[in-house]
PDB file of C-alpha atoms and ligand atoms in Angstrom:
ATOM      1  CA  MET T 131     -45.708 120.481  45.973  1.00 42.00           C
ATOM      2  CA  LEU T 132     -47.119 116.962  45.947  1.00 43.00           C
ATOM      3  CA  LYS T 133     -50.439 118.341  44.707  1.00 46.00           C
ATOM      4  CA  ARG T 134     -48.654 120.198  41.866  1.00 47.00           C
ATOM      5  CA  PHE T 135     -46.728 117.049  40.922  1.00 42.00           C
ATOM      6  CA  HIS T 136     -49.996 115.108  40.747  1.00 48.00           C
ATOM      7  CA  SER T 137     -51.600 117.677  38.466  1.00 44.00           C
ATOM      8  CA  VAL T 138     -48.555 117.633  36.126  1.00 41.00           C
ATOM      9  CA  LEU T 139     -48.682 113.844  36.093  1.00 43.00           C
ATOM     10  CA  PHE T 140     -52.435 113.965  35.349  1.00 42.00           C
ATOM     11  CA  VAL T 141     -51.881 116.290  32.370  1.00 41.00           C
ATOM     12  CA  LEU T 142     -49.092 114.061  31.048  1.00 42.00           C
ATOM     13  CA  VAL T 143     -51.249 110.933  31.324  1.00 43.00           C
ATOM     14  CA  VAL T 144     -54.275 112.595  29.703  1.00 45.00           C
ATOM     15  CA  CYS T 145     -52.206 114.085  26.857  1.00 46.00           C
ATOM     16  CA  ALA T 146     -50.450 110.795  26.227  1.00 46.00           C
ATOM     17  CA  GLY T 147     -53.863 109.169  26.039  1.00 48.00           C
ATOM     18  CA  CYS T 148     -55.096 111.835  23.622  1.00 51.00           C
ATOM     19  CA  SER T 149     -52.264 111.405  21.150  1.00 61.00           C
ATOM     20  CA  GLU T 150     -51.983 107.635  21.222  1.00 74.00           C
ATOM     21  CA  PHE T 151     -55.598 106.545  21.128  1.00 80.00           C
ATOM     22  CA  ARG T 152     -58.497 108.067  19.204  1.00 85.00           C
ATOM     23  CA  ASP T 153     -61.632 106.009  18.938  1.00 85.00           C
ATOM     24  CA  SER T 154     -62.204 106.441  15.209  1.00 88.00           C
ATOM     25  CA  HIS T 155     -62.702 104.457  12.000  1.00 93.00           C
ATOM     26  CA  GLU T 156     -61.232 104.980   8.552  1.00 94.00           C
ATOM     27  CA  LEU T 157     -64.721 105.393   7.017  1.00 96.00           C
ATOM     28  CA  LEU T 158     -66.019 107.973   9.498  1.00 97.00           C
ATOM     29  CA  HIS T 159     -65.468 111.069   7.359  1.00 97.00           C
ATOM     30  CA  SER T 160     -66.439 109.550   4.017  1.00 98.00           C
ATOM     31  CA  VAL T 161     -69.683 108.093   5.441  1.00 98.00           C
ATOM     32  CA  LEU T 162     -70.582 111.403   7.109  1.00 98.00           C
ATOM     33  CA  TRP T 163     -69.755 113.326   3.920  1.00 98.00           C
ATOM     34  CA  MET T 164     -72.124 111.180   1.895  1.00 98.00           C
ATOM     35  CA  GLN T 165     -74.815 111.167   4.582  1.00 97.00           C
ATOM     36  CA  THR T 166     -74.808 114.822   5.589  1.00 98.00           C
ATOM     37  CA  SER T 167     -73.013 117.153   3.199  1.00 98.00           C
ATOM     38  CA  ALA T 168     -74.724 119.629   0.895  1.00 98.00           C
ATOM     39  CA  GLU T 169     -71.735 119.097  -1.405  1.00 98.00           C
ATOM     40  CA  TYR T 170     -72.472 115.394  -2.050  1.00 98.00           C
ATOM     41  CA  HIS T 171     -76.215 116.042  -2.416  1.00 98.00           C
ATOM     42  CA  THR T 172     -75.504 118.782  -4.953  1.00 98.00           C
ATOM     43  CA  ILE T 173     -73.020 116.721  -6.997  1.00 98.00           C
ATOM     44  CA  THR T 174     -75.398 113.780  -7.390  1.00 98.00           C
ATOM     45  CA  THR T 175     -78.419 115.979  -8.171  1.00 98.00           C
ATOM     46  CA  VAL T 176     -76.578 118.062 -10.772  1.00 98.00           C
ATOM     47  CA  THR T 177     -74.918 115.010 -12.352  1.00 98.00           C
ATOM     48  CA  TYR T 178     -78.301 113.359 -12.884  1.00 98.00           C
ATOM     49  CA  GLN T 179     -79.781 116.630 -14.217  1.00 98.00           C
ATOM     50  CA  ARG T 180     -76.933 117.000 -16.741  1.00 98.00           C
ATOM     51  CA  ALA T 181     -77.339 113.360 -17.768  1.00 98.00           C
ATOM     52  CA  ALA T 182     -81.083 113.881 -18.324  1.00 98.00           C
ATOM     53  CA  GLU T 183     -80.402 116.987 -20.430  1.00 98.00           C
ATOM     54  CA  THR T 184     -78.152 114.896 -22.682  1.00 98.00           C
ATOM     55  CA  LEU T 185     -80.809 112.304 -23.503  1.00 98.00           C
ATOM     56  CA  ASP T 186     -82.486 114.174 -26.392  1.00 98.00           C
ATOM     57  CA  LEU T 187     -79.184 114.884 -28.137  1.00 98.00           C
ATOM     58  CA  ALA T 188     -78.078 111.267 -27.736  1.00 98.00           C
ATOM     59  CA  LEU T 189     -81.448 110.012 -29.024  1.00 98.00           C
ATOM     60  CA  ARG T 190     -81.278 112.195 -32.164  1.00 98.00           C
ATOM     61  CA  ASP T 191     -77.662 111.341 -33.081  1.00 98.00           C
ATOM     62  CA  LYS T 192     -77.796 107.744 -34.325  1.00 98.00           C
ATOM     63  CA  THR T 193     -73.981 107.526 -34.372  1.00 97.00           C
ATOM     64  CA  TRP T 194     -73.889 108.257 -30.606  1.00 98.00           C
ATOM     65  CA  THR T 195     -72.901 105.452 -28.252  1.00 98.00           C
ATOM     66  CA  ALA T 196     -71.518 105.476 -24.713  1.00 98.00           C
ATOM     67  CA  ALA T 197     -70.320 101.854 -24.673  1.00 98.00           C
ATOM     68  CA  LEU T 198     -66.744 100.894 -25.595  1.00 98.00           C
ATOM     69  CA  GLU T 199     -68.245  97.467 -26.295  1.00 97.00           C
ATOM     70  CA  GLN T 200     -70.734  98.778 -28.907  1.00 98.00           C
ATOM     71  CA  ALA T 201     -69.821  97.362 -32.331  1.00 95.00           C
ATOM     72  CA  GLY T 202     -71.274  96.730 -35.785  1.00 95.00           C
ATOM     73  CA  HIS T 203     -74.376  98.456 -37.138  1.00 96.00           C
ATOM     74  CA  PHE T 204     -75.902  99.828 -33.966  1.00 98.00           C
ATOM     75  CA  GLN T 205     -77.556 102.963 -35.433  1.00 97.00           C
ATOM     76  CA  ASP T 206     -81.051 101.502 -35.594  1.00 97.00           C
ATOM     77  CA  LEU T 207     -81.008  99.529 -32.351  1.00 98.00           C
ATOM     78  CA  PRO T 208     -83.488 100.672 -29.687  1.00 98.00           C
ATOM     79  CA  PRO T 209     -82.038 103.122 -27.118  1.00 98.00           C
ATOM     80  CA  ALA T 210     -80.905 102.168 -23.619  1.00 98.00           C
ATOM     81  CA  VAL T 211     -78.941 103.617 -20.726  1.00 98.00           C
ATOM     82  CA  ILE T 212     -76.768 101.625 -18.310  1.00 98.00           C
ATOM     83  CA  LEU T 213     -76.697 102.507 -14.615  1.00 98.00           C
ATOM     84  CA  ASP T 214     -74.761 100.924 -11.806  1.00 98.00           C
ATOM     85  CA  LEU T 215     -76.790 100.366  -8.613  1.00 98.00           C
ATOM     86  CA  ASP T 216     -74.747 100.670  -5.413  1.00 98.00           C
ATOM     87  CA  GLU T 217     -73.846 104.294  -4.663  1.00 98.00           C
ATOM     88  CA  THR T 218     -75.265 105.204  -8.088  1.00 98.00           C
ATOM     89  CA  VAL T 219     -78.985 104.519  -7.634  1.00 98.00           C
ATOM     90  CA  LEU T 220     -79.066 102.849  -4.198  1.00 98.00           C
ATOM     91  CA  ASP T 221     -77.672 104.595  -1.113  1.00 98.00           C
ATOM     92  CA  ASN T 222     -76.030 102.033   1.172  1.00 98.00           C
ATOM     93  CA  GLY T 223     -74.976 104.705   3.658  1.00 96.00           C
ATOM     94  CA  PRO T 224     -76.827 103.085   6.594  1.00 96.00           C
ATOM     95  CA  PHE T 225     -74.948  99.814   5.960  1.00 97.00           C
ATOM     96  CA  GLU T 226     -71.589 101.623   5.849  1.00 97.00           C
ATOM     97  CA  GLY T 227     -72.660 103.554   8.950  1.00 96.00           C
ATOM     98  CA  ARG T 228     -73.151 100.271  10.808  1.00 96.00           C
ATOM     99  CA  LEU T 229     -69.541  99.312   9.990  1.00 96.00           C
ATOM    100  CA  VAL T 230     -68.329 102.613  11.436  1.00 96.00           C
ATOM    101  CA  LYS T 231     -70.436 102.290  14.602  1.00 95.00           C
ATOM    102  CA  ASP T 232     -69.437  98.642  15.117  1.00 94.00           C
ATOM    103  CA  ARG T 233     -65.719  99.475  14.457  1.00 93.00           C
ATOM    104  CA  THR T 234     -65.600  96.675  11.918  1.00 93.00           C
ATOM    105  CA  THR T 235     -64.904  96.030   8.230  1.00 92.00           C
ATOM    106  CA  PHE T 236     -67.029  94.788   5.330  1.00 92.00           C
ATOM    107  CA  ASN T 237     -68.250  91.239   5.683  1.00 91.00           C
ATOM    108  CA  VAL T 238     -70.479  89.214   3.393  1.00 94.00           C
ATOM    109  CA  SER T 239     -73.091  88.110   5.940  1.00 94.00           C
ATOM    110  CA  LYS T 240     -73.703  91.709   7.108  1.00 95.00           C
ATOM    111  CA  TRP T 241     -73.943  92.820   3.447  1.00 97.00           C
ATOM    112  CA  ASP T 242     -76.417  90.004   2.684  1.00 97.00           C
ATOM    113  CA  GLN T 243     -78.506  91.020   5.677  1.00 97.00           C
ATOM    114  CA  TRP T 244     -78.605  94.676   4.505  1.00 97.00           C
ATOM    115  CA  ILE T 245     -79.636  93.644   0.964  1.00 98.00           C
ATOM    116  CA  ARG T 246     -82.375  91.348   2.331  1.00 97.00           C
ATOM    117  CA  GLU T 247     -83.832  94.323   4.196  1.00 97.00           C
ATOM    118  CA  ALA T 248     -84.388  95.891   0.708  1.00 98.00           C
ATOM    119  CA  ASN T 249     -84.597  99.278   2.361  1.00 97.00           C
ATOM    120  CA  ALA T 250     -81.877 101.343   0.652  1.00 98.00           C
ATOM    121  CA  GLN T 251     -83.031 104.837  -0.292  1.00 98.00           C
ATOM    122  CA  ALA T 252     -82.319 106.388  -3.685  1.00 98.00           C
ATOM    123  CA  LEU T 253     -79.488 108.809  -4.387  1.00 98.00           C
ATOM    124  CA  PRO T 254     -80.709 112.379  -4.996  1.00 97.00           C
ATOM    125  CA  GLY T 255     -81.741 112.743  -8.661  1.00 98.00           C
ATOM    126  CA  ALA T 256     -81.670 109.038  -9.543  1.00 98.00           C
ATOM    127  CA  VAL T 257     -85.407 108.259  -9.598  1.00 98.00           C
ATOM    128  CA  GLU T 258     -86.184 111.456 -11.529  1.00 98.00           C
ATOM    129  CA  PHE T 259     -83.568 110.557 -14.177  1.00 98.00           C
ATOM    130  CA  ILE T 260     -84.848 106.991 -14.559  1.00 98.00           C
ATOM    131  CA  THR T 261     -88.456 108.193 -14.832  1.00 98.00           C
ATOM    132  CA  GLU T 262     -87.503 110.737 -17.507  1.00 98.00           C
ATOM    133  CA  ALA T 263     -85.472 108.224 -19.536  1.00 98.00           C
ATOM    134  CA  ARG T 264     -88.344 105.733 -19.481  1.00 98.00           C
ATOM    135  CA  SER T 265     -90.819 108.452 -20.548  1.00 98.00           C
ATOM    136  CA  LYS T 266     -88.679 108.925 -23.686  1.00 98.00           C
ATOM    137  CA  GLY T 267     -88.892 105.227 -24.559  1.00 98.00           C
ATOM    138  CA  ILE T 268     -85.367 104.435 -23.321  1.00 98.00           C
ATOM    139  CA  THR T 269     -84.781 101.072 -21.620  1.00 98.00           C
ATOM    140  CA  VAL T 270     -82.920 101.419 -18.323  1.00 98.00           C
ATOM    141  CA  PHE T 271     -80.464  98.601 -17.526  1.00 98.00           C
ATOM    142  CA  PHE T 272     -78.904  98.150 -14.116  1.00 98.00           C
ATOM    143  CA  VAL T 273     -75.462  96.516 -14.254  1.00 98.00           C
ATOM    144  CA  ALA T 274     -74.372  95.938 -10.660  1.00 98.00           C
ATOM    145  CA  ASN T 275     -71.842  93.792  -8.846  1.00 97.00           C
ATOM    146  CA  ARG T 276     -74.330  92.449  -6.349  1.00 97.00           C
ATOM    147  CA  GLN T 277     -74.475  88.665  -6.657  1.00 96.00           C
ATOM    148  CA  ALA T 278     -77.135  86.788  -8.651  1.00 96.00           C
ATOM    149  CA  ARG T 279     -78.579  85.478  -5.350  1.00 96.00           C
ATOM    150  CA  HIS T 280     -79.443  89.105  -4.439  1.00 97.00           C
ATOM    151  CA  GLU T 281     -81.710  89.693  -7.438  1.00 97.00           C
ATOM    152  CA  SER T 282     -85.165  89.292  -5.844  1.00 97.00           C
ATOM    153  CA  TRP T 283     -84.374  91.639  -2.899  1.00 98.00           C
ATOM    154  CA  THR T 284     -82.719  94.129  -5.233  1.00 98.00           C
ATOM    155  CA  ARG T 285     -85.799  94.158  -7.485  1.00 98.00           C
ATOM    156  CA  LYS T 286     -88.041  94.608  -4.433  1.00 98.00           C
ATOM    157  CA  ASN T 287     -85.913  97.537  -3.237  1.00 98.00           C
ATOM    158  CA  LEU T 288     -86.028  99.246  -6.669  1.00 98.00           C
ATOM    159  CA  GLU T 289     -89.779  98.821  -7.001  1.00 97.00           C
ATOM    160  CA  GLN T 290     -90.327 100.245  -3.503  1.00 97.00           C
ATOM    161  CA  LEU T 291     -88.452 103.352  -4.645  1.00 98.00           C
ATOM    162  CA  GLY T 292     -90.841 103.886  -7.554  1.00 96.00           C
ATOM    163  CA  ILE T 293     -88.583 102.273 -10.156  1.00 97.00           C
ATOM    164  CA  PRO T 294     -90.813  99.719 -11.932  1.00 91.00           C
ATOM    165  CA  LEU T 295     -89.023  96.907 -13.758  1.00 97.00           C
ATOM    166  CA  PRO T 296     -90.324  95.467 -17.046  1.00 96.00           C
ATOM    167  CA  ALA T 297     -91.626  91.916 -16.885  1.00 94.00           C
ATOM    168  CA  ALA T 298     -90.697  90.953 -20.451  1.00 95.00           C
ATOM    169  CA  ILE T 299     -86.921  91.446 -20.176  1.00 97.00           C
ATOM    170  CA  ASP T 300     -84.368  91.222 -17.389  1.00 97.00           C
ATOM    171  CA  THR T 301     -82.939  94.704 -16.864  1.00 98.00           C
ATOM    172  CA  VAL T 302     -81.187  93.904 -13.560  1.00 98.00           C
ATOM    173  CA  LEU T 303     -77.911  92.264 -14.635  1.00 98.00           C
ATOM    174  CA  LEU T 304     -75.954  91.012 -11.625  1.00 98.00           C
ATOM    175  CA  GLN T 305     -72.646  89.242 -11.134  1.00 97.00           C
ATOM    176  CA  GLY T 306     -72.718  85.470 -11.701  1.00 95.00           C
ATOM    177  CA  GLU T 307     -76.139  85.321 -13.382  1.00 94.00           C
ATOM    178  CA  GLU T 308     -76.727  82.116 -15.327  1.00 87.00           C
ATOM    179  CA  PRO T 309     -76.418  81.126 -18.101  1.00 90.00           C
ATOM    180  CA  HIS T 310     -74.016  83.996 -18.876  1.00 87.00           C
ATOM    181  CA  HIS T 311     -71.439  83.434 -16.106  1.00 87.00           C
ATOM    182  CA  TRP T 312     -71.033  87.206 -15.818  1.00 95.00           C
ATOM    183  CA  GLY T 313     -67.883  88.088 -13.864  1.00 93.00           C
ATOM    184  CA  LEU T 314     -66.758  90.939 -11.638  1.00 93.00           C
ATOM    185  CA  ASP T 315     -65.621  92.898 -14.703  1.00 94.00           C
ATOM    186  CA  LYS T 316     -68.745  94.452 -16.226  1.00 96.00           C
ATOM    187  CA  SER T 317     -67.527  94.459 -19.867  1.00 96.00           C
ATOM    188  CA  SER T 318     -69.393  91.276 -20.792  1.00 95.00           C
ATOM    189  CA  ARG T 319     -72.653  92.717 -19.426  1.00 97.00           C
ATOM    190  CA  ARG T 320     -72.153  96.020 -21.252  1.00 97.00           C
ATOM    191  CA  ARG T 321     -71.522  93.976 -24.433  1.00 96.00           C
ATOM    192  CA  TYR T 322     -74.719  91.987 -23.794  1.00 97.00           C
ATOM    193  CA  VAL T 323     -76.701  95.250 -23.673  1.00 98.00           C
ATOM    194  CA  ALA T 324     -74.773  96.818 -26.600  1.00 98.00           C
ATOM    195  CA  ASP T 325     -75.515  93.806 -28.825  1.00 97.00           C
ATOM    196  CA  ARG T 326     -79.239  94.552 -28.440  1.00 98.00           C
ATOM    197  CA  TYR T 327     -79.503  98.307 -27.777  1.00 98.00           C
ATOM    198  CA  ARG T 328     -77.725 101.543 -28.626  1.00 98.00           C
ATOM    199  CA  VAL T 329     -76.244 102.673 -25.294  1.00 98.00           C
ATOM    200  CA  LEU T 330     -76.843 106.411 -24.878  1.00 98.00           C
ATOM    201  CA  LEU T 331     -75.287 107.002 -21.468  1.00 98.00           C
ATOM    202  CA  ILE T 332     -73.512 105.178 -18.661  1.00 98.00           C
ATOM    203  CA  ILE T 333     -73.807 106.372 -15.048  1.00 99.00           C
ATOM    204  CA  GLY T 334     -71.720 104.925 -12.215  1.00 98.00           C
ATOM    205  CA  ASP T 335     -69.451 105.612  -9.256  1.00 98.00           C
ATOM    206  CA  ASP T 336     -66.509 103.394 -10.259  1.00 98.00           C
ATOM    207  CA  LEU T 337     -64.181 103.232 -13.280  1.00 98.00           C
ATOM    208  CA  GLY T 338     -65.317  99.620 -13.650  1.00 98.00           C
ATOM    209  CA  ASP T 339     -68.820 100.860 -14.475  1.00 98.00           C
ATOM    210  CA  PHE T 340     -67.408 102.345 -17.684  1.00 98.00           C
ATOM    211  CA  LEU T 341     -64.302 100.434 -18.791  1.00 97.00           C
ATOM    212  CA  PRO T 342     -62.493  97.112 -18.315  1.00 95.00           C
ATOM    213  CA  GLY T 343     -59.428  96.609 -16.122  1.00 89.00           C
ATOM    214  CA  ALA T 344     -60.474  99.018 -13.358  1.00 92.00           C
ATOM    215  CA  ARG T 345     -58.585  97.004 -10.733  1.00 90.00           C
ATOM    216  CA  ASP T 346     -55.208  97.974 -12.182  1.00 94.00           C
ATOM    217  CA  VAL T 347     -52.633  99.909 -10.129  1.00 94.00           C
ATOM    218  CA  PRO T 348     -53.498 103.585  -9.421  1.00 95.00           C
ATOM    219  CA  ASP T 349     -51.212 105.121 -12.105  1.00 96.00           C
ATOM    220  CA  ASN T 350     -52.682 102.879 -14.802  1.00 97.00           C
ATOM    221  CA  ARG T 351     -56.227 103.636 -13.623  1.00 97.00           C
ATOM    222  CA  LEU T 352     -55.539 107.350 -13.958  1.00 97.00           C
ATOM    223  CA  ARG T 353     -54.051 106.829 -17.434  1.00 97.00           C
ATOM    224  CA  GLN T 354     -57.117 104.854 -18.512  1.00 97.00           C
ATOM    225  CA  ALA T 355     -59.466 107.563 -17.216  1.00 97.00           C
ATOM    226  CA  GLN T 356     -57.474 110.279 -18.996  1.00 98.00           C
ATOM    227  CA  GLN T 357     -57.522 108.349 -22.278  1.00 97.00           C
ATOM    228  CA  GLN T 358     -61.325 108.603 -22.190  1.00 97.00           C
ATOM    229  CA  ARG T 359     -61.419 112.355 -21.453  1.00 97.00           C
ATOM    230  CA  ASN T 360     -63.849 113.011 -24.322  1.00 97.00           C
ATOM    231  CA  ARG T 361     -66.510 110.801 -22.741  1.00 98.00           C
ATOM    232  CA  TRP T 362     -66.624 112.169 -19.172  1.00 98.00           C
ATOM    233  CA  GLY T 363     -69.560 114.497 -18.668  1.00 98.00           C
ATOM    234  CA  VAL T 364     -70.709 113.806 -22.243  1.00 98.00           C
ATOM    235  CA  SER T 365     -71.875 110.184 -22.348  1.00 98.00           C
ATOM    236  CA  TRP T 366     -70.231 108.957 -19.115  1.00 98.00           C
ATOM    237  CA  PHE T 367     -71.459 110.453 -15.826  1.00 98.00           C
ATOM    238  CA  LEU T 368     -69.362 109.677 -12.753  1.00 98.00           C
ATOM    239  CA  LEU T 369     -70.578 110.039  -9.160  1.00 98.00           C
ATOM    240  CA  PRO T 370     -68.186 110.296  -6.188  1.00 98.00           C
ATOM    241  CA  ASN T 371     -67.663 107.393  -3.801  1.00 98.00           C
ATOM    242  CA  PRO T 372     -64.912 107.909  -1.210  1.00 98.00           C
ATOM    243  CA  ILE T 373     -66.064 104.900   0.866  1.00 97.00           C
ATOM    244  CA  TYR T 374     -65.121 101.940  -1.363  1.00 97.00           C
ATOM    245  CA  GLY T 375     -64.594 100.860  -4.943  1.00 97.00           C
ATOM    246  CA  SER T 376     -61.940  99.568  -7.305  1.00 97.00           C
ATOM    247  CA  TRP T 377     -59.884 102.696  -6.437  1.00 97.00           C
ATOM    248  CA  GLU T 378     -59.506 101.279  -2.910  1.00 97.00           C
ATOM    249  CA  ALA T 379     -58.988  97.662  -3.987  1.00 95.00           C
ATOM    250  CA  SER T 380     -56.177  98.825  -6.295  1.00 96.00           C
ATOM    251  CA  LEU T 381     -54.113 100.058  -3.326  1.00 96.00           C
ATOM    252  CA  TYR T 382     -53.024  96.639  -2.013  1.00 96.00           C
ATOM    253  CA  PRO T 383     -52.749  93.011  -3.197  1.00 94.00           C
ATOM    254  CA  ASP T 384     -55.537  90.498  -2.575  1.00 92.00           C
ATOM    255  CA  GLY T 385     -55.338  88.268   0.489  1.00 93.00           C
ATOM    256  CA  LEU T 386     -53.848  90.682   3.038  1.00 96.00           C
ATOM    257  CA  SER T 387     -55.038  90.745   6.650  1.00 95.00           C
ATOM    258  CA  ASP T 388     -56.969  93.799   7.860  1.00 93.00           C
ATOM    259  CA  ALA T 389     -53.893  95.000   9.770  1.00 94.00           C
ATOM    260  CA  ASP T 390     -51.670  94.650   6.688  1.00 97.00           C
ATOM    261  CA  ILE T 391     -54.221  96.482   4.517  1.00 96.00           C
ATOM    262  CA  LEU T 392     -54.165  99.422   6.944  1.00 95.00           C
ATOM    263  CA  LYS T 393     -50.367  99.337   6.982  1.00 96.00           C
ATOM    264  CA  ALA T 394     -50.211  99.293   3.169  1.00 96.00           C
ATOM    265  CA  LYS T 395     -52.588 102.269   3.011  1.00 96.00           C
ATOM    266  CA  ARG T 396     -50.621 104.284   5.580  1.00 95.00           C
ATOM    267  CA  ASN T 397     -47.454 103.674   3.550  1.00 95.00           C
ATOM    268  CA  LEU T 398     -49.169 105.187   0.476  1.00 95.00           C
ATOM    269  CA  VAL T 399     -50.093 108.470   2.161  1.00 95.00           C
ATOM    270  CA  ARG T 400     -47.909 111.314   0.808  1.00 93.00           C
ATOM    271  CA  GLU T 401     -46.445 113.644   3.389  1.00 92.00           C
ATOM    272  CA  MET T 402     -44.080 115.476   1.050  1.00 88.00           C
ATOM    273  CA  PRO T 403     -44.850 117.188  -2.253  1.00 86.00           C
TER     274      PRO T 403
HETATM  275 MG1   MG J 765     -71.461 101.373  -7.457  1.00 51.32          MG
END
């Protein structure tokens, strides 16, 4: 009898432990999906292939532009494409994986350390697209929200991946670069490119790579994306990023503690239709 009581007690304790504590991390699935799934590999490869197939059409049609910021007489400007870097060209999966393994959240010194390693691999299809665009005489600009202080390591990383950068012009346009005072919103950098080039395509993983105001609340973000339905898959090519981005930052106000951010996110999960 005593033995039976002990085994019932054991089951109760173990089951209580199972339901109350699971050693997990909110990025576990999204990191694994990007690192291991055939689905992610296929989406990025096909997106870059479709973008490459669009280049000739966009080159021929002098009225074609992908940039909302393109204005004036742009028909005879030289052609360019604008690509984001992180999770568009550069795969930071190993950095995100470290956060999962260490059970921690993003922090600037860890991010700086990862960028200094300059060892990010390329997303499937990215190098091939860039090589093809350059072979057609198209200038490839990288508009990324890495900080200006990251430029030399970022350039080193790109060149190691077989993405040579021209010496005559700066094509790596980062946040805070002087003398432009470029901000988090990429509109001013897209305008900088559009003033000098006809922008054929934009490729990114975040609404902010394409349009201003991407940090708005989720309903407004969706409305903005829907208003641009004629551009998606035509001159705007969007890659998936379930790990981070303005979609995630739009879910809670700035300045919350980690615990309050998790609480705010749990409150947003829908359990009823
Ligand atoms: Mg990105």
